[in-house]
């Protein structure tokens, strides 16, 4: 079983490596630079023990943020691509291509998105969405 910090780091590393010009923070920073970017946030976890060995099913979110500056339609198009269920530039596609996050977990999968709209983060305002993920660590 992987520890939560390892899962967060592996998730951030896998997505950052797979999606061009997109940085993922494994922990919540005070401010985000640059955008577009993602921020990993654990939501909840369930633990089971089989013959004394732990297993964890962890629900995480990656908050995907893009700049609201410039043309708003362009910002929406960029966000739409990042949160799409598959395709070039999609966070979900990055996990479909590398579901074990470099052999750190059994599997990681994007299960959906919500909260599409304005996000205040630090002192900035962004367009964003929350990607919901399940990880079997």
Short mmCIF file of N, CA and C in Angstrom, two decimals:
data_model
loop_
_atom_site.label_atom_id
_atom_site.label_comp_id
_atom_site.label_asym_id
_atom_site.label_seq_id
_atom_site.Cartn_x
_atom_site.Cartn_y
_atom_site.Cartn_z
N UNK A 1 0.84 -1.18 0.00
CA UNK A 1 0.00 0.00 0.00
C UNK A 1 0.88 1.24 0.00
N UNK A 2 0.54 2.22 -0.81
CA UNK A 2 1.27 3.47 -0.87
C UNK A 2 0.72 4.44 0.17
N UNK A 3 1.59 5.30 0.70
CA UNK A 3 1.12 6.32 1.61
C UNK A 3 0.54 7.48 0.81
N UNK A 4 -0.30 8.26 1.44
CA UNK A 4 -1.03 9.32 0.75
C UNK A 4 -0.10 10.30 0.05
N UNK A 5 0.97 10.70 0.70
CA UNK A 5 1.90 11.64 0.07
C UNK A 5 2.52 11.09 -1.20
N UNK A 6 2.82 9.78 -1.21
CA UNK A 6 3.36 9.15 -2.42
C UNK A 6 2.33 9.15 -3.54
N UNK A 7 1.07 8.88 -3.19
CA UNK A 7 -0.01 8.87 -4.18
C UNK A 7 -0.18 10.26 -4.78
N UNK A 8 -0.20 11.28 -3.94
CA UNK A 8 -0.36 12.66 -4.43
C UNK A 8 0.78 13.03 -5.37
N UNK A 9 2.01 12.69 -4.99
CA UNK A 9 3.17 13.03 -5.81
C UNK A 9 3.14 12.27 -7.14
N UNK A 10 2.83 10.98 -7.09
CA UNK A 10 2.78 10.18 -8.32
C UNK A 10 1.68 10.67 -9.26
N UNK A 11 0.54 11.05 -8.70
CA UNK A 11 -0.55 11.58 -9.51
C UNK A 11 -0.11 12.88 -10.19
N UNK A 12 0.48 13.78 -9.42
CA UNK A 12 0.96 15.05 -9.98
C UNK A 12 2.02 14.82 -11.05
N UNK A 13 2.98 13.95 -10.78
CA UNK A 13 4.06 13.68 -11.73
C UNK A 13 3.53 13.06 -13.03
N UNK A 14 2.61 12.12 -12.91
CA UNK A 14 2.07 11.43 -14.09
C UNK A 14 1.32 12.40 -14.99
N UNK A 15 0.47 13.23 -14.40
CA UNK A 15 -0.32 14.17 -15.20
C UNK A 15 0.58 15.24 -15.79
N UNK A 16 1.51 15.79 -15.00
CA UNK A 16 2.40 16.84 -15.49
C UNK A 16 3.23 16.34 -16.67
N UNK A 17 3.70 15.09 -16.60
CA UNK A 17 4.52 14.53 -17.69
C UNK A 17 3.71 14.28 -18.95
N UNK A 18 2.43 13.98 -18.81
CA UNK A 18 1.61 13.58 -19.96
C UNK A 18 0.89 14.73 -20.65
N UNK A 19 0.60 15.80 -19.94
CA UNK A 19 -0.21 16.90 -20.50
C UNK A 19 0.71 18.11 -20.71
N UNK A 20 0.88 18.49 -21.97
CA UNK A 20 1.76 19.61 -22.31
C UNK A 20 1.33 20.91 -21.66
N UNK A 21 2.32 21.65 -21.17
CA UNK A 21 2.09 22.98 -20.59
C UNK A 21 1.06 22.98 -19.47
N UNK A 22 1.10 21.95 -18.64
CA UNK A 22 0.16 21.82 -17.53
C UNK A 22 0.93 21.29 -16.33
N UNK A 23 0.97 22.07 -15.27
CA UNK A 23 1.68 21.68 -14.05
C UNK A 23 0.67 21.29 -12.99
N UNK A 24 0.95 20.20 -12.27
CA UNK A 24 0.07 19.76 -11.18
C UNK A 24 0.83 19.84 -9.87
N UNK A 25 0.25 20.54 -8.92
CA UNK A 25 0.80 20.65 -7.56
C UNK A 25 0.32 19.45 -6.75
N UNK A 26 1.23 18.68 -6.13
CA UNK A 26 0.79 17.53 -5.32
C UNK A 26 0.14 17.94 -4.00
N UNK A 27 0.42 19.15 -3.56
CA UNK A 27 -0.18 19.68 -2.33
C UNK A 27 -0.77 21.05 -2.64
N UNK A 28 -1.65 21.50 -1.80
CA UNK A 28 -2.32 22.79 -2.01
C UNK A 28 -1.32 23.92 -1.73
N UNK A 29 -0.96 24.71 -2.76
CA UNK A 29 -0.02 25.81 -2.55
C UNK A 29 -0.74 27.07 -2.08
N UNK A 30 0.03 28.06 -1.63
CA UNK A 30 -0.55 29.35 -1.25
C UNK A 30 -1.09 30.09 -2.47
N UNK A 31 -0.36 29.97 -3.59
CA UNK A 31 -0.80 30.58 -4.84
C UNK A 31 -0.35 29.69 -5.99
N UNK A 32 -1.03 29.82 -7.13
CA UNK A 32 -0.70 28.99 -8.28
C UNK A 32 -0.08 29.83 -9.38
N UNK A 33 1.10 29.40 -9.81
CA UNK A 33 1.80 30.01 -10.94
C UNK A 33 2.53 28.86 -11.62
N UNK A 34 2.39 28.56 -12.81
CA UNK A 34 1.56 29.22 -13.82
C UNK A 34 0.19 28.55 -13.93
N UNK A 35 -0.66 29.13 -14.72
CA UNK A 35 -1.90 28.47 -15.12
C UNK A 35 -1.80 28.28 -16.64
N UNK A 36 -2.33 27.23 -17.21
CA UNK A 36 -3.20 26.26 -16.55
C UNK A 36 -2.41 25.35 -15.61
N UNK A 37 -3.11 24.89 -14.59
CA UNK A 37 -2.49 23.99 -13.62
C UNK A 37 -3.56 23.18 -12.92
N UNK A 38 -3.09 22.22 -12.13
CA UNK A 38 -3.98 21.41 -11.32
C UNK A 38 -3.47 21.35 -9.90
N UNK A 39 -4.36 21.13 -8.96
CA UNK A 39 -4.01 21.02 -7.55
C UNK A 39 -4.66 19.75 -7.01
N UNK A 40 -3.85 18.83 -6.47
CA UNK A 40 -4.35 17.58 -5.91
C UNK A 40 -4.88 17.83 -4.50
N UNK A 41 -6.10 17.36 -4.25
CA UNK A 41 -6.71 17.47 -2.93
C UNK A 41 -7.35 16.14 -2.56
N UNK A 42 -6.90 15.51 -1.47
CA UNK A 42 -7.58 14.29 -1.01
C UNK A 42 -8.98 14.63 -0.50
N UNK A 43 -9.94 13.76 -0.80
CA UNK A 43 -11.30 13.96 -0.35
C UNK A 43 -11.65 13.00 0.78
N UNK A 44 -11.44 11.69 0.55
CA UNK A 44 -11.72 10.70 1.59
C UNK A 44 -11.05 9.39 1.22
N UNK A 45 -10.94 8.50 2.19
CA UNK A 45 -10.33 7.20 1.95
C UNK A 45 -10.99 6.13 2.78
N UNK A 46 -11.01 4.93 2.24
CA UNK A 46 -11.54 3.77 2.94
C UNK A 46 -10.43 2.73 3.03
N UNK A 47 -10.22 2.20 4.25
CA UNK A 47 -9.17 1.22 4.48
C UNK A 47 -9.77 -0.14 4.75
N UNK A 48 -9.16 -1.16 4.19
CA UNK A 48 -9.51 -2.54 4.50
C UNK A 48 -8.21 -3.28 4.82
N UNK A 49 -8.36 -4.35 5.57
CA UNK A 49 -7.19 -5.16 5.95
C UNK A 49 -7.50 -6.62 5.64
N UNK A 50 -6.65 -7.23 4.84
CA UNK A 50 -6.79 -8.64 4.50
C UNK A 50 -5.55 -9.35 5.00
N UNK A 51 -5.72 -10.26 5.92
CA UNK A 51 -4.62 -11.00 6.54
C UNK A 51 -3.53 -10.04 7.04
N UNK A 52 -3.97 -8.95 7.64
CA UNK A 52 -3.06 -7.98 8.22
C UNK A 52 -2.45 -7.00 7.25
N UNK A 53 -2.74 -7.15 5.95
CA UNK A 53 -2.19 -6.23 4.94
C UNK A 53 -3.21 -5.14 4.62
N UNK A 54 -2.80 -3.87 4.70
CA UNK A 54 -3.73 -2.79 4.43
C UNK A 54 -3.94 -2.54 2.93
N UNK A 55 -5.12 -2.10 2.60
CA UNK A 55 -5.44 -1.65 1.25
C UNK A 55 -6.26 -0.37 1.41
N UNK A 56 -6.07 0.58 0.52
CA UNK A 56 -6.79 1.85 0.62
C UNK A 56 -7.44 2.19 -0.71
N UNK A 57 -8.68 2.57 -0.66
CA UNK A 57 -9.39 3.13 -1.80
C UNK A 57 -9.57 4.61 -1.48
N UNK A 58 -8.89 5.46 -2.25
CA UNK A 58 -8.83 6.89 -1.94
C UNK A 58 -9.57 7.69 -3.00
N UNK A 59 -10.40 8.61 -2.55
CA UNK A 59 -11.08 9.55 -3.43
C UNK A 59 -10.29 10.86 -3.38
N UNK A 60 -9.85 11.32 -4.53
CA UNK A 60 -9.11 12.58 -4.62
C UNK A 60 -9.77 13.47 -5.65
N UNK A 61 -9.41 14.73 -5.59
CA UNK A 61 -9.80 15.69 -6.62
C UNK A 61 -8.55 16.33 -7.18
N UNK A 62 -8.61 16.66 -8.45
CA UNK A 62 -7.63 17.57 -9.03
C UNK A 62 -8.42 18.78 -9.48
N UNK A 63 -8.14 19.91 -8.84
CA UNK A 63 -8.78 21.16 -9.23
C UNK A 63 -8.01 21.69 -10.43
N UNK A 64 -8.68 21.78 -11.57
CA UNK A 64 -8.06 22.24 -12.82
C UNK A 64 -8.38 23.72 -12.99
N UNK A 65 -7.34 24.55 -13.11
CA UNK A 65 -7.50 26.00 -13.21
C UNK A 65 -6.89 26.52 -14.50
N UNK A 66 -7.61 27.43 -15.16
CA UNK A 66 -7.09 28.14 -16.33
C UNK A 66 -7.31 29.64 -16.12
N UNK A 67 -6.56 30.43 -16.83
CA UNK A 67 -6.66 31.88 -16.71
C UNK A 67 -7.98 32.38 -17.27
N UNK A 68 -8.57 33.36 -16.59
CA UNK A 68 -9.79 34.01 -17.09
C UNK A 68 -9.45 35.21 -17.97
N UNK A 69 -8.17 35.58 -18.02
CA UNK A 69 -7.76 36.72 -18.82
C UNK A 69 -7.91 36.44 -20.31
N UNK A 70 -7.99 37.48 -21.09
CA UNK A 70 -8.15 37.30 -22.53
C UNK A 70 -9.56 36.93 -22.89
N UNK A 71 -9.71 36.15 -23.94
CA UNK A 71 -11.02 35.77 -24.43
C UNK A 71 -11.59 34.62 -23.59
N UNK A 72 -12.75 34.85 -23.01
CA UNK A 72 -13.36 33.87 -22.11
C UNK A 72 -13.68 32.56 -22.83
N UNK A 73 -14.08 32.65 -24.09
CA UNK A 73 -14.39 31.45 -24.87
C UNK A 73 -13.14 30.58 -25.03
N UNK A 74 -11.97 31.19 -25.19
CA UNK A 74 -10.72 30.43 -25.31
C UNK A 74 -10.39 29.72 -24.00
N UNK A 75 -10.64 30.40 -22.88
CA UNK A 75 -10.41 29.79 -21.58
C UNK A 75 -11.32 28.58 -21.39
N UNK A 76 -12.57 28.70 -21.80
CA UNK A 76 -13.49 27.57 -21.68
C UNK A 76 -13.07 26.41 -22.57
N UNK A 77 -12.60 26.71 -23.78
CA UNK A 77 -12.16 25.65 -24.70
C UNK A 77 -10.95 24.91 -24.10
N UNK A 78 -10.02 25.64 -23.50
CA UNK A 78 -8.86 25.02 -22.87
C UNK A 78 -9.29 24.13 -21.71
N UNK A 79 -10.15 24.64 -20.85
CA UNK A 79 -10.65 23.86 -19.71
C UNK A 79 -11.39 22.62 -20.18
N UNK A 80 -12.24 22.78 -21.20
CA UNK A 80 -13.00 21.65 -21.73
C UNK A 80 -12.07 20.52 -22.18
N UNK A 81 -10.98 20.86 -22.84
CA UNK A 81 -10.03 19.85 -23.28
C UNK A 81 -9.34 19.15 -22.13
N UNK A 82 -8.99 19.91 -21.10
CA UNK A 82 -8.31 19.33 -19.95
C UNK A 82 -9.19 18.38 -19.16
N UNK A 83 -10.49 18.65 -19.09
CA UNK A 83 -11.38 17.80 -18.27
C UNK A 83 -12.16 16.79 -19.10
N UNK A 84 -11.88 16.70 -20.41
CA UNK A 84 -12.55 15.72 -21.26
C UNK A 84 -12.20 14.31 -20.84
N UNK A 85 -13.08 13.33 -21.10
CA UNK A 85 -12.83 11.96 -20.67
C UNK A 85 -11.70 11.26 -21.42
N UNK A 86 -11.31 11.79 -22.57
CA UNK A 86 -10.21 11.21 -23.32
C UNK A 86 -9.70 12.21 -24.34
N UNK A 87 -8.58 11.89 -24.96
CA UNK A 87 -8.03 12.71 -26.03
C UNK A 87 -6.77 13.44 -25.62
N UNK A 88 -6.10 13.97 -26.63
CA UNK A 88 -4.85 14.70 -26.42
C UNK A 88 -5.08 15.89 -25.49
N UNK A 89 -4.26 16.02 -24.47
CA UNK A 89 -4.38 17.12 -23.53
C UNK A 89 -5.38 16.89 -22.41
N UNK A 90 -5.96 15.71 -22.35
CA UNK A 90 -6.94 15.39 -21.32
C UNK A 90 -6.25 14.77 -20.10
N UNK A 91 -6.59 15.25 -18.91
CA UNK A 91 -6.06 14.67 -17.68
C UNK A 91 -6.51 13.22 -17.55
N UNK A 92 -7.76 12.95 -17.88
CA UNK A 92 -8.27 11.57 -17.80
C UNK A 92 -7.48 10.65 -18.72
N UNK A 93 -7.12 11.12 -19.91
CA UNK A 93 -6.35 10.31 -20.84
C UNK A 93 -4.98 9.98 -20.26
N UNK A 94 -4.38 10.92 -19.54
CA UNK A 94 -3.09 10.67 -18.90
C UNK A 94 -3.18 9.48 -17.95
N UNK A 95 -4.29 9.36 -17.23
CA UNK A 95 -4.46 8.24 -16.30
C UNK A 95 -4.86 6.95 -17.03
N UNK A 96 -5.59 7.08 -18.13
CA UNK A 96 -5.89 5.90 -18.93
C UNK A 96 -4.60 5.30 -19.49
N UNK A 97 -3.65 6.16 -19.86
CA UNK A 97 -2.38 5.71 -20.43
C UNK A 97 -1.42 5.18 -19.37
N UNK A 98 -1.54 5.63 -18.13
CA UNK A 98 -0.61 5.22 -17.05
C UNK A 98 -1.40 5.04 -15.75
N UNK A 99 -2.29 4.03 -15.70
CA UNK A 99 -3.20 3.89 -14.55
C UNK A 99 -2.52 3.53 -13.24
N UNK A 100 -1.29 3.01 -13.28
CA UNK A 100 -0.61 2.65 -12.03
C UNK A 100 0.27 3.78 -11.51
N UNK A 101 0.27 4.91 -12.19
CA UNK A 101 1.07 6.07 -11.78
C UNK A 101 2.53 5.67 -11.56
N UNK A 102 3.07 4.95 -12.54
CA UNK A 102 4.46 4.52 -12.44
C UNK A 102 4.66 3.42 -11.41
N UNK A 103 3.70 2.51 -11.30
CA UNK A 103 3.73 1.38 -10.36
C UNK A 103 3.67 1.80 -8.90
N UNK A 104 3.11 2.96 -8.63
CA UNK A 104 2.94 3.42 -7.24
C UNK A 104 1.62 2.90 -6.67
N UNK A 105 0.59 2.74 -7.51
CA UNK A 105 -0.73 2.30 -7.06
C UNK A 105 -1.22 1.15 -7.94
N UNK A 106 -2.29 0.49 -7.50
CA UNK A 106 -2.91 -0.56 -8.32
C UNK A 106 -3.58 0.05 -9.54
N UNK A 107 -4.36 1.12 -9.32
CA UNK A 107 -4.96 1.86 -10.43
C UNK A 107 -5.41 3.23 -9.97
N UNK A 108 -5.50 4.14 -10.93
CA UNK A 108 -6.06 5.47 -10.71
C UNK A 108 -6.93 5.79 -11.92
N UNK A 109 -8.11 6.33 -11.67
CA UNK A 109 -9.04 6.62 -12.76
C UNK A 109 -9.83 7.89 -12.44
N UNK A 110 -10.08 8.69 -13.48
CA UNK A 110 -10.97 9.85 -13.34
C UNK A 110 -12.40 9.35 -13.46
N UNK A 111 -13.23 9.72 -12.50
CA UNK A 111 -14.62 9.24 -12.48
C UNK A 111 -15.63 10.30 -12.90
N UNK A 112 -15.19 11.55 -13.08
CA UNK A 112 -16.10 12.60 -13.51
C UNK A 112 -15.59 13.97 -13.12
N UNK A 113 -16.41 14.99 -13.37
CA UNK A 113 -16.07 16.35 -12.98
C UNK A 113 -17.30 17.06 -12.44
N UNK A 114 -17.05 18.13 -11.70
CA UNK A 114 -18.13 19.00 -11.22
C UNK A 114 -17.54 20.38 -10.91
N UNK A 115 -18.36 21.25 -10.39
CA UNK A 115 -17.97 22.61 -9.99
C UNK A 115 -17.34 23.42 -11.12
N UNK A 116 -17.79 23.24 -12.35
CA UNK A 116 -17.28 24.00 -13.50
C UNK A 116 -17.68 25.46 -13.32
N UNK A 117 -16.71 26.35 -13.31
CA UNK A 117 -17.02 27.77 -13.17
C UNK A 117 -15.87 28.55 -12.57
N UNK A 118 -16.20 29.62 -11.87
CA UNK A 118 -15.18 30.50 -11.28
C UNK A 118 -14.63 29.91 -9.99
N UNK A 119 -13.31 30.03 -9.86
CA UNK A 119 -12.61 29.59 -8.64
C UNK A 119 -11.76 30.74 -8.14
N UNK A 120 -11.83 31.01 -6.85
CA UNK A 120 -10.90 31.92 -6.21
C UNK A 120 -9.83 31.08 -5.54
N UNK A 121 -8.59 31.39 -5.85
CA UNK A 121 -7.48 30.62 -5.29
C UNK A 121 -6.38 31.59 -4.94
N UNK A 122 -6.01 31.64 -3.66
CA UNK A 122 -5.07 32.67 -3.24
C UNK A 122 -5.71 34.03 -3.50
N UNK A 123 -5.01 34.88 -4.24
CA UNK A 123 -5.57 36.19 -4.57
C UNK A 123 -6.02 36.26 -6.01
N UNK A 124 -6.07 35.12 -6.71
CA UNK A 124 -6.47 35.12 -8.11
C UNK A 124 -7.84 34.52 -8.32
N UNK A 125 -8.45 34.90 -9.44
CA UNK A 125 -9.73 34.32 -9.84
C UNK A 125 -9.51 33.61 -11.16
N UNK A 126 -9.97 32.36 -11.24
CA UNK A 126 -9.72 31.50 -12.39
C UNK A 126 -11.00 30.85 -12.85
N UNK A 127 -10.96 30.31 -14.06
CA UNK A 127 -12.00 29.41 -14.53
C UNK A 127 -11.50 28.01 -14.22
N UNK A 128 -12.36 27.14 -13.71
CA UNK A 128 -11.88 25.82 -13.35
C UNK A 128 -12.98 24.80 -13.19
N UNK A 129 -12.56 23.60 -12.85
CA UNK A 129 -13.47 22.50 -12.57
C UNK A 129 -12.75 21.52 -11.66
N UNK A 130 -13.54 20.72 -10.96
CA UNK A 130 -12.97 19.70 -10.10
C UNK A 130 -13.11 18.35 -10.77
N UNK A 131 -11.98 17.67 -11.02
CA UNK A 131 -11.99 16.30 -11.52
C UNK A 131 -12.00 15.35 -10.34
N UNK A 132 -12.95 14.43 -10.31
CA UNK A 132 -13.04 13.44 -9.25
C UNK A 132 -12.27 12.19 -9.68
N UNK A 133 -11.49 11.63 -8.75
CA UNK A 133 -10.66 10.47 -9.05
C UNK A 133 -10.77 9.43 -7.96
N UNK A 134 -10.60 8.17 -8.37
CA UNK A 134 -10.51 7.06 -7.44
C UNK A 134 -9.16 6.40 -7.64
N UNK A 135 -8.48 6.14 -6.53
CA UNK A 135 -7.17 5.49 -6.56
C UNK A 135 -7.20 4.30 -5.61
N UNK A 136 -6.79 3.14 -6.12
CA UNK A 136 -6.61 1.97 -5.28
C UNK A 136 -5.14 1.89 -4.95
N UNK A 137 -4.81 2.27 -3.71
CA UNK A 137 -3.42 2.33 -3.29
C UNK A 137 -3.03 1.06 -2.57
#
